[in-house]
Coordinates of C-alpha atoms and ligand atoms in Angstrom, one line a residue:
M1 CA -4.2 -1.9 -12.0
A2 CA -5.9 -5.2 -11.5
K3 CA -4.5 -8.2 -13.2
A4 CA -6.8 -11.0 -14.9
F5 CA -6.5 -14.4 -13.2
E6 CA -4.5 -17.1 -14.9
Q7 CA -7.4 -19.7 -14.3
P8 CA -11.2 -18.8 -14.9
I9 CA -13.3 -18.3 -11.8
Y10 CA -16.7 -19.4 -12.1
V11 CA -19.7 -18.5 -10.2
T12 CA -19.8 -21.6 -8.1
R13 CA -18.0 -25.0 -7.8
P14 CA -19.7 -28.2 -7.1
L15 CA -18.9 -29.3 -3.3
L16 CA -17.0 -32.6 -3.5
P17 CA -16.5 -35.1 -0.7
D18 CA -13.6 -37.0 -0.4
I19 CA -13.2 -39.5 -3.8
E20 CA -12.1 -42.2 -1.2
D21 CA -15.1 -42.0 0.7
V22 CA -17.4 -42.0 -2.1
T23 CA -15.7 -45.1 -3.3
E24 CA -16.0 -47.0 -0.4
R25 CA -19.6 -46.2 -0.3
L26 CA -19.9 -47.1 -3.9
K27 CA -18.8 -50.4 -3.1
T28 CA -21.4 -51.2 -0.7
V29 CA -23.9 -50.1 -3.4
W30 CA -22.2 -52.4 -5.9
D31 CA -22.1 -55.4 -3.4
S32 CA -25.9 -54.9 -2.8
R33 CA -26.9 -55.1 -6.4
Q34 CA -29.6 -52.5 -5.8
L35 CA -28.9 -49.5 -7.6
T36 CA -32.2 -47.7 -7.6
N37 CA -35.9 -48.2 -6.3
F38 CA -35.6 -47.0 -2.8
G39 CA -32.6 -48.8 -1.4
K40 CA -30.4 -48.5 1.5
Q41 CA -28.6 -45.4 0.5
H42 CA -32.1 -43.6 -0.3
D43 CA -33.5 -44.7 3.1
E44 CA -30.4 -43.5 5.1
L45 CA -30.3 -40.2 3.2
S46 CA -33.8 -39.3 3.7
R47 CA -33.6 -40.3 7.2
Q48 CA -30.6 -38.0 7.6
L49 CA -32.0 -35.2 5.6
K50 CA -35.2 -35.3 7.8
T51 CA -32.9 -34.6 11.0
Y52 CA -30.8 -31.9 9.2
L53 CA -33.8 -30.1 7.8
E54 CA -35.7 -30.7 10.9
V55 CA -38.9 -31.6 8.8
G56 CA -41.8 -34.0 9.6
H57 CA -41.8 -35.7 6.2
I58 CA -39.5 -35.8 3.2
S59 CA -39.7 -37.3 -0.4
M60 CA -36.6 -37.4 -2.7
F61 CA -36.6 -37.1 -6.5
S62 CA -34.0 -37.5 -9.4
N63 CA -34.0 -33.6 -9.3
G64 CA -35.9 -30.7 -8.2
T65 CA -37.9 -29.7 -11.0
L66 CA -39.8 -33.0 -11.0
A67 CA -40.1 -32.7 -7.1
L68 CA -41.9 -29.5 -7.7
L69 CA -43.8 -30.9 -10.6
L70 CA -45.1 -33.7 -9.0
G71 CA -45.4 -32.0 -5.5
L72 CA -48.0 -29.5 -7.4
K73 CA -49.8 -32.4 -8.7
A74 CA -49.9 -34.3 -5.3
L75 CA -51.8 -31.1 -4.1
K76 CA -54.5 -31.4 -7.0
L77 CA -54.2 -27.8 -7.9
T78 CA -56.5 -26.4 -10.7
G79 CA -56.7 -22.9 -12.5
E80 CA -54.4 -20.3 -11.4
V81 CA -51.3 -20.1 -9.2
I82 CA -49.6 -16.9 -8.3
T83 CA -46.2 -17.0 -8.5
T84 CA -43.1 -14.7 -9.0
P85 CA -41.4 -13.9 -12.6
F86 CA -38.0 -13.4 -10.8
T87 CA -37.0 -17.1 -10.6
F88 CA -35.3 -20.1 -12.4
P89 CA -37.4 -21.3 -15.2
A90 CA -38.1 -24.5 -13.6
T91 CA -40.4 -22.8 -11.2
V92 CA -42.9 -21.8 -13.8
Q93 CA -42.6 -24.7 -16.1
A94 CA -43.5 -27.0 -13.3
L95 CA -46.5 -25.1 -13.3
D96 CA -46.9 -25.6 -17.3
W97 CA -46.6 -29.1 -17.0
N98 CA -49.6 -29.4 -14.5
N99 CA -51.6 -27.4 -17.0
L100 CA -51.7 -24.6 -14.3
T101 CA -51.5 -21.0 -15.3
P102 CA -49.0 -18.7 -13.8
V103 CA -50.4 -15.5 -12.6
F104 CA -47.2 -13.1 -12.2
C105 CA -46.8 -11.1 -9.1
D106 CA -44.2 -8.1 -8.9
I107 CA -41.6 -8.6 -6.4
D108 CA -40.4 -6.6 -3.1
P109 CA -37.4 -4.4 -4.3
V110 CA -35.4 -5.1 -1.4
T111 CA -35.7 -8.8 -0.8
F112 CA -36.3 -9.7 -4.6
N113 CA -39.2 -12.2 -3.4
I114 CA -42.8 -12.2 -4.4
D115 CA -44.3 -9.0 -3.0
A116 CA -47.0 -10.3 -0.4
D117 CA -48.8 -7.2 -0.1
K118 CA -49.7 -7.6 -4.0
I119 CA -51.0 -11.0 -3.8
E120 CA -54.4 -10.5 -2.9
A121 CA -55.3 -8.4 -6.0
L122 CA -54.4 -11.0 -8.2
I123 CA -56.7 -13.5 -6.6
T124 CA -59.8 -14.5 -8.8
E125 CA -62.0 -17.6 -8.5
K126 CA -59.5 -19.6 -10.3
T127 CA -56.9 -19.3 -8.0
S128 CA -55.7 -22.5 -6.1
A129 CA -52.5 -21.8 -5.0
I130 CA -49.4 -19.5 -4.3
L131 CA -46.1 -20.6 -5.4
A132 CA -43.4 -18.4 -3.9
V133 CA -39.9 -18.9 -4.0
H134 CA -37.0 -17.9 -1.3
V135 CA -34.9 -15.9 -3.7
F136 CA -31.2 -16.5 -2.9
G137 CA -32.1 -18.3 0.2
N138 CA -33.5 -14.9 1.8
P139 CA -36.9 -15.9 3.2
C140 CA -40.4 -14.8 1.7
E141 CA -42.9 -13.1 3.9
V142 CA -44.2 -16.5 5.3
E143 CA -46.6 -15.2 7.9
K144 CA -48.1 -12.6 5.4
I145 CA -48.4 -15.2 2.6
Q146 CA -50.1 -17.7 5.0
A147 CA -52.6 -15.3 6.2
I148 CA -53.7 -14.5 2.9
A149 CA -53.9 -18.4 2.0
D150 CA -55.9 -19.0 4.9
K151 CA -58.4 -16.1 4.0
H152 CA -58.9 -17.3 0.7
G153 CA -58.5 -21.4 1.2
L154 CA -55.3 -21.5 -1.1
K155 CA -52.3 -24.0 -0.8
V156 CA -48.9 -22.4 -0.4
I157 CA -45.9 -24.1 -2.0
Y158 CA -42.2 -22.6 -1.9
D159 CA -39.4 -23.1 -4.1
G160 CA -36.8 -23.5 -1.6
A161 CA -34.2 -24.6 -4.2
H162 CA -31.7 -21.8 -2.6
A163 CA -32.7 -22.2 1.1
F164 CA -31.3 -25.5 2.1
G165 CA -30.7 -25.4 6.0
S166 CA -31.9 -21.7 6.2
K167 CA -34.1 -20.7 8.9
I168 CA -36.6 -17.9 9.9
N169 CA -35.7 -17.0 13.6
G170 CA -34.4 -20.2 14.3
V171 CA -37.4 -21.8 12.7
P172 CA -36.5 -24.2 9.9
I173 CA -37.5 -22.9 6.5
S174 CA -39.6 -25.9 5.2
S175 CA -42.1 -25.4 8.5
F176 CA -43.9 -22.9 6.3
G177 CA -46.5 -23.4 3.7
D178 CA -48.1 -26.9 2.8
M179 CA -44.6 -28.1 1.0
T180 CA -41.0 -26.9 0.4
M181 CA -38.9 -28.0 -2.7
F182 CA -35.1 -28.5 -2.5
S183 CA -32.8 -28.9 -5.5
F184 CA -29.7 -31.1 -5.0
H185 CA -28.4 -30.0 -8.1
A186 CA -24.4 -29.9 -8.4
T187 CA -24.5 -26.0 -8.3
K188 CA -26.6 -26.0 -5.1
L189 CA -25.0 -25.9 -1.5
F190 CA -25.9 -29.5 -0.9
N191 CA -25.8 -31.8 -3.9
T192 CA -26.4 -35.4 -5.1
I193 CA -25.1 -34.4 -8.7
E194 CA -28.8 -34.0 -9.6
G195 CA -31.4 -34.7 -7.1
G196 CA -34.3 -32.8 -5.3
A197 CA -36.8 -33.2 -2.4
L198 CA -40.0 -32.3 -1.0
A199 CA -40.3 -31.4 2.7
Y200 CA -44.0 -31.4 4.2
S201 CA -46.1 -32.2 7.1
D202 CA -49.3 -33.8 6.1
P203 CA -48.5 -37.6 6.2
A204 CA -51.2 -38.3 3.7
L205 CA -48.7 -36.7 1.0
D206 CA -46.1 -39.9 1.7
R207 CA -48.3 -42.4 -0.3
Q208 CA -49.5 -39.9 -3.1
L209 CA -45.6 -38.8 -3.7
D210 CA -44.6 -42.5 -3.7
L211 CA -47.0 -43.2 -6.4
L212 CA -46.6 -40.3 -8.4
R213 CA -42.7 -40.8 -8.4
N214 CA -42.8 -44.2 -9.3
F215 CA -45.4 -44.8 -12.5
G216 CA -48.4 -45.1 -10.2
I217 CA -47.2 -48.6 -9.1
A218 CA -49.1 -49.5 -5.8
S219 CA -48.0 -53.0 -5.7
A220 CA -46.5 -55.8 -7.9
E221 CA -50.0 -56.1 -9.7
E222 CA -51.5 -52.5 -9.3
V223 CA -51.0 -49.2 -11.2
V224 CA -53.5 -46.6 -9.8
L225 CA -52.5 -43.4 -11.4
S226 CA -50.7 -41.8 -13.9
G227 CA -47.2 -41.1 -12.6
L228 CA -43.8 -40.5 -13.8
N229 CA -40.3 -41.8 -13.3
A230 CA -38.8 -39.6 -10.6
K231 CA -36.9 -41.5 -8.3
M232 CA -33.5 -40.9 -6.8
N233 CA -31.1 -43.7 -7.4
E234 CA -28.6 -45.2 -5.1
V235 CA -25.6 -43.3 -6.3
Q236 CA -27.1 -40.0 -6.2
A237 CA -28.0 -40.8 -2.5
G238 CA -24.9 -42.3 -1.6
V239 CA -22.8 -39.2 -2.8
G240 CA -25.6 -37.1 -1.0
L241 CA -24.6 -39.0 2.5
E242 CA -20.8 -38.2 1.7
V243 CA -21.8 -34.6 0.9
L244 CA -23.9 -34.2 4.1
K245 CA -20.7 -34.9 5.9
V246 CA -18.8 -31.9 4.6
I247 CA -21.8 -29.2 4.6
E248 CA -20.8 -27.6 8.0
E249 CA -17.3 -27.0 6.9
E250 CA -18.5 -25.5 3.7
R251 CA -20.8 -23.4 5.5
H252 CA -18.0 -22.0 7.4
K253 CA -15.9 -21.5 4.8
R254 CA -18.5 -19.6 2.8
H255 CA -19.2 -17.5 5.7
A256 CA -15.5 -16.2 5.5
V257 CA -15.7 -15.8 1.9
K258 CA -19.1 -13.8 2.2
K259 CA -17.4 -11.5 5.1
A260 CA -14.5 -11.0 2.7
Y261 CA -16.9 -9.7 0.0
E262 CA -19.0 -7.5 2.5
E263 CA -15.7 -5.7 3.9
N264 CA -14.5 -5.2 0.2
L265 CA -17.5 -3.8 -1.1
A266 CA -18.6 -1.8 1.7
E267 CA -17.1 1.5 0.6
I268 CA -18.4 1.3 -3.0
Q269 CA -21.4 3.5 -3.9
G270 CA -24.2 1.9 -5.8
I271 CA -23.4 -1.6 -4.9
R272 CA -25.9 -3.2 -2.3
V273 CA -25.6 -6.7 -1.1
L274 CA -28.6 -8.6 -1.5
T275 CA -27.8 -12.1 0.5
V276 CA -27.2 -10.4 3.9
L277 CA -28.6 -13.1 6.2
D278 CA -26.0 -14.2 9.0
G279 CA -25.2 -17.5 10.6
Q280 CA -28.0 -20.0 10.9
S281 CA -30.4 -17.8 8.8
S282 CA -28.3 -17.9 5.9
S283 CA -28.2 -20.8 3.0
Y284 CA -24.9 -19.5 1.8
Q285 CA -25.9 -20.5 -1.6
Y286 CA -25.0 -17.3 -3.4
F287 CA -23.4 -14.2 -2.8
V288 CA -25.6 -11.6 -4.9
I289 CA -25.1 -8.0 -5.6
E290 CA -27.6 -5.3 -6.8
I291 CA -25.8 -2.7 -9.1
D292 CA -27.6 1.1 -9.2
E293 CA -26.0 2.4 -12.7
A294 CA -27.1 6.0 -11.5
V295 CA -24.7 5.7 -8.6
F296 CA -22.4 3.3 -9.5
G297 CA -21.6 4.8 -12.8
R298 CA -21.7 1.5 -14.9
S299 CA -24.6 -0.9 -15.3
R300 CA -24.8 -4.5 -14.3
N301 CA -24.3 -5.7 -18.0
A302 CA -21.1 -3.7 -18.4
V303 CA -19.6 -4.9 -14.9
H304 CA -20.6 -8.3 -16.0
K305 CA -18.7 -7.9 -19.2
E306 CA -15.6 -6.0 -17.7
L307 CA -15.2 -8.9 -15.2
Q308 CA -14.9 -11.4 -17.9
K309 CA -11.9 -9.7 -19.3
Y310 CA -10.1 -10.5 -16.1
N311 CA -11.5 -14.4 -16.3
V312 CA -14.1 -13.7 -13.8
F313 CA -17.4 -15.4 -14.7
A314 CA -20.2 -13.9 -12.7
R315 CA -23.8 -14.6 -13.6
K316 CA -26.8 -12.8 -14.3
Y317 CA -29.1 -14.7 -12.0
F318 CA -32.1 -14.6 -13.0
Y319 CA -32.1 -13.9 -16.6
P320 CA -34.3 -13.5 -18.7
L321 CA -37.5 -12.9 -16.5
C322 CA -40.0 -15.7 -16.5
S323 CA -42.7 -13.5 -17.7
D324 CA -41.3 -12.5 -20.6
F325 CA -40.9 -16.1 -22.0
D326 CA -42.5 -16.2 -25.4
W327 CA -45.5 -18.8 -24.3
Y328 CA -46.7 -16.1 -21.7
S329 CA -47.0 -13.3 -24.1
E330 CA -50.8 -13.4 -23.8
L331 CA -51.0 -13.5 -20.0
P332 CA -52.2 -10.0 -18.9
S333 CA -50.2 -10.5 -15.5
A334 CA -46.9 -10.8 -17.7
R335 CA -46.8 -7.6 -19.0
P336 CA -43.8 -5.4 -18.0
E337 CA -45.8 -2.8 -16.8
H338 CA -47.2 -4.7 -14.1
L339 CA -43.9 -6.0 -13.0
P340 CA -41.6 -2.8 -12.5
H341 CA -39.6 -4.2 -9.8
A342 CA -39.0 -7.5 -11.4
Q343 CA -38.0 -5.6 -14.6
Q344 CA -35.5 -3.6 -12.7
A345 CA -34.0 -6.5 -10.8
V346 CA -33.5 -8.5 -13.9
Q347 CA -31.4 -5.5 -15.1
Q348 CA -29.4 -4.8 -11.8
V349 CA -28.7 -8.3 -10.2
L350 CA -25.3 -10.0 -10.4
A351 CA -24.4 -13.4 -8.7
M352 CA -20.6 -13.4 -7.7
P353 CA -18.2 -16.3 -7.6
Y354 CA -19.0 -18.0 -4.3
Y355 CA -17.7 -21.1 -3.0
G356 CA -15.7 -22.2 0.0
D357 CA -12.6 -22.8 -1.6
L358 CA -12.4 -19.2 -3.2
P359 CA -9.5 -17.6 -1.8
I360 CA -10.0 -14.6 0.2
S361 CA -7.3 -12.9 -1.9
S362 CA -9.5 -13.8 -5.0
V363 CA -12.3 -12.1 -3.2
A364 CA -10.2 -8.9 -2.7
E365 CA -9.0 -9.0 -6.2
I366 CA -12.4 -9.3 -7.7
C367 CA -13.5 -6.2 -5.5
G368 CA -10.7 -4.5 -6.4
I369 CA -11.6 -4.9 -10.2
I370 CA -15.0 -3.6 -9.3
R371 CA -13.7 -0.5 -7.3
E372 CA -11.5 0.4 -10.4
L373 CA -14.4 0.2 -12.6
Y374 CA -16.3 2.7 -10.2
V375 CA -13.3 4.9 -9.9
T376 CA -12.7 4.9 -13.7
Q377 CA -16.3 6.0 -14.4
K378 CA -16.2 8.9 -11.5
S379 CA -12.8 10.4 -13.2
L380 CA -14.5 10.1 -16.7
S381 CA -17.3 12.0 -15.6
Q382 CA -15.1 14.7 -13.9
I383 CA -13.0 15.5 -17.4
Ligands
PLP1 C1 -32.1 -25.1 -9.4 C2 -33.4 -24.6 -9.3 C3 -34.4 -25.3 -9.6 C4 -34.5 -26.5 -10.3 O1 -33.8 -27.6 -9.5 P1 -33.2 -29.0 -10.4 O2 -32.8 -29.5 -9.2 O3 -31.9 -28.3 -11.0 O4 -34.1 -29.5 -11.2 C5 -35.8 -24.9 -9.3 N1 -35.7 -23.6 -8.9 C6 -34.9 -22.6 -8.4 C7 -35.3 -21.6 -8.0 C8 -33.6 -23.0 -8.9 O5 -32.5 -22.4 -8.4

C-alpha cells in the first residue's frame, strides 16, 4: 500500500534563481534609483528574450493578461473573435475587456487545442480574428489556421502562455500568427514573479504597444490615446534575467521527471499522457494526463480526490470551461451541445505535480498510488 507524503506535493513550484544572484542584481537597481519605466533591467531582459525566443519584436508587460488585452487592442479588432473554451479565464476575459464577443469553437480530442476544421463554419461578417491557445504547450495546427485567416482576412493571435521556448519542427512557436502572448507568472516555466510579453514581427506594433502599456503618453506633453498602466518594472525584469540563467537546467530536470512519469504510467490502461512533445519541441510547462473512466474504472474527479488523501495536489486544468461562465449563457456558441469534446476534456484532464526538483522517487510513488486505484477498481468489479 502506498503511503501519504509527509509534505504536500503541489502541481508546481516556482523556479527560483540563487538568492545571492538576485540580491546582487537588486543592488544595481537600487543604485540606479530607477525602479520602473523601461530601465536597464527591462531593456536587457527584452534583448535576451528576443534571442532566446528567436523573435523579431518583443514588448514586455506587468503580466500576461494585460499583454494579451492590449495586444488585441493594438490589432484594432472588432465584433467577434473565434476562440477555444478550454483555456484559462484570462484568454476570454481579454476579449471581454475589448468589447469583443467570443465565438467558442470545439477542441480537438487528441491535442485539446482549438479544432481548426471547425473554425470556418463559425465565421460571420462580424469575425475579425482567431484567438487560439497552445494548450499545455502543444502547438495548434498553425498552417491550417493561417490558411483560414488569409482566406477570410482575419488576424491570428496565439495565447502562448504555456509555450515558452517550444518549437514546431524546429521553428520557434512565436513565428506563427500576428502575435503570440507569453506569461511570466510565478507558476510558468519562465517567470518574472508576475509578467508577460507579446512577440510579433510587424514593427509598426512597437510604437502602438509602447503607448498602450504607458497611458498613451507619447512625450512629456503629449497623450495620444487611452492606454493603461501595464509596464514591467525593474525588479520583475531583474528577477527574470536571473531566472533565464537557470532555465536550461530546469528544462533538463523536467525532461527527466517527464520520462519517469511516462515510464511509470505506461502500463496503466485508461490513462493517456497529453504532453508528449520531446526535447526542443516541449515547453516542459505541464505534465498532463487524461483519464478515461470507462477503461480506468475511476473518474478524474475521483483520482483527484484520492490523491489528496496522500498529500498530492494535482490540478484540474482547465476547470470550469470558459463557455460555461454565467456571462456567456446567452451566447449560442457557448451551448454545451456545440462543444462535446471540450465538455469531455473538462471532466477528464488532470495536471500532475511537475517541476524540476520533484524527486524521481516521488514520481514513482505518485504513479504507484494511481496504479493502486486502478487495481482496486478492477478487483472490485471482479467480486
Ligand atoms: C497563465 C495564463 C494566462 C495569464 O497570464 P498571467 O501572466 O497570469 O496574467 C493566460 N492564458 C493562459 C492559457 C495561462 O495559462
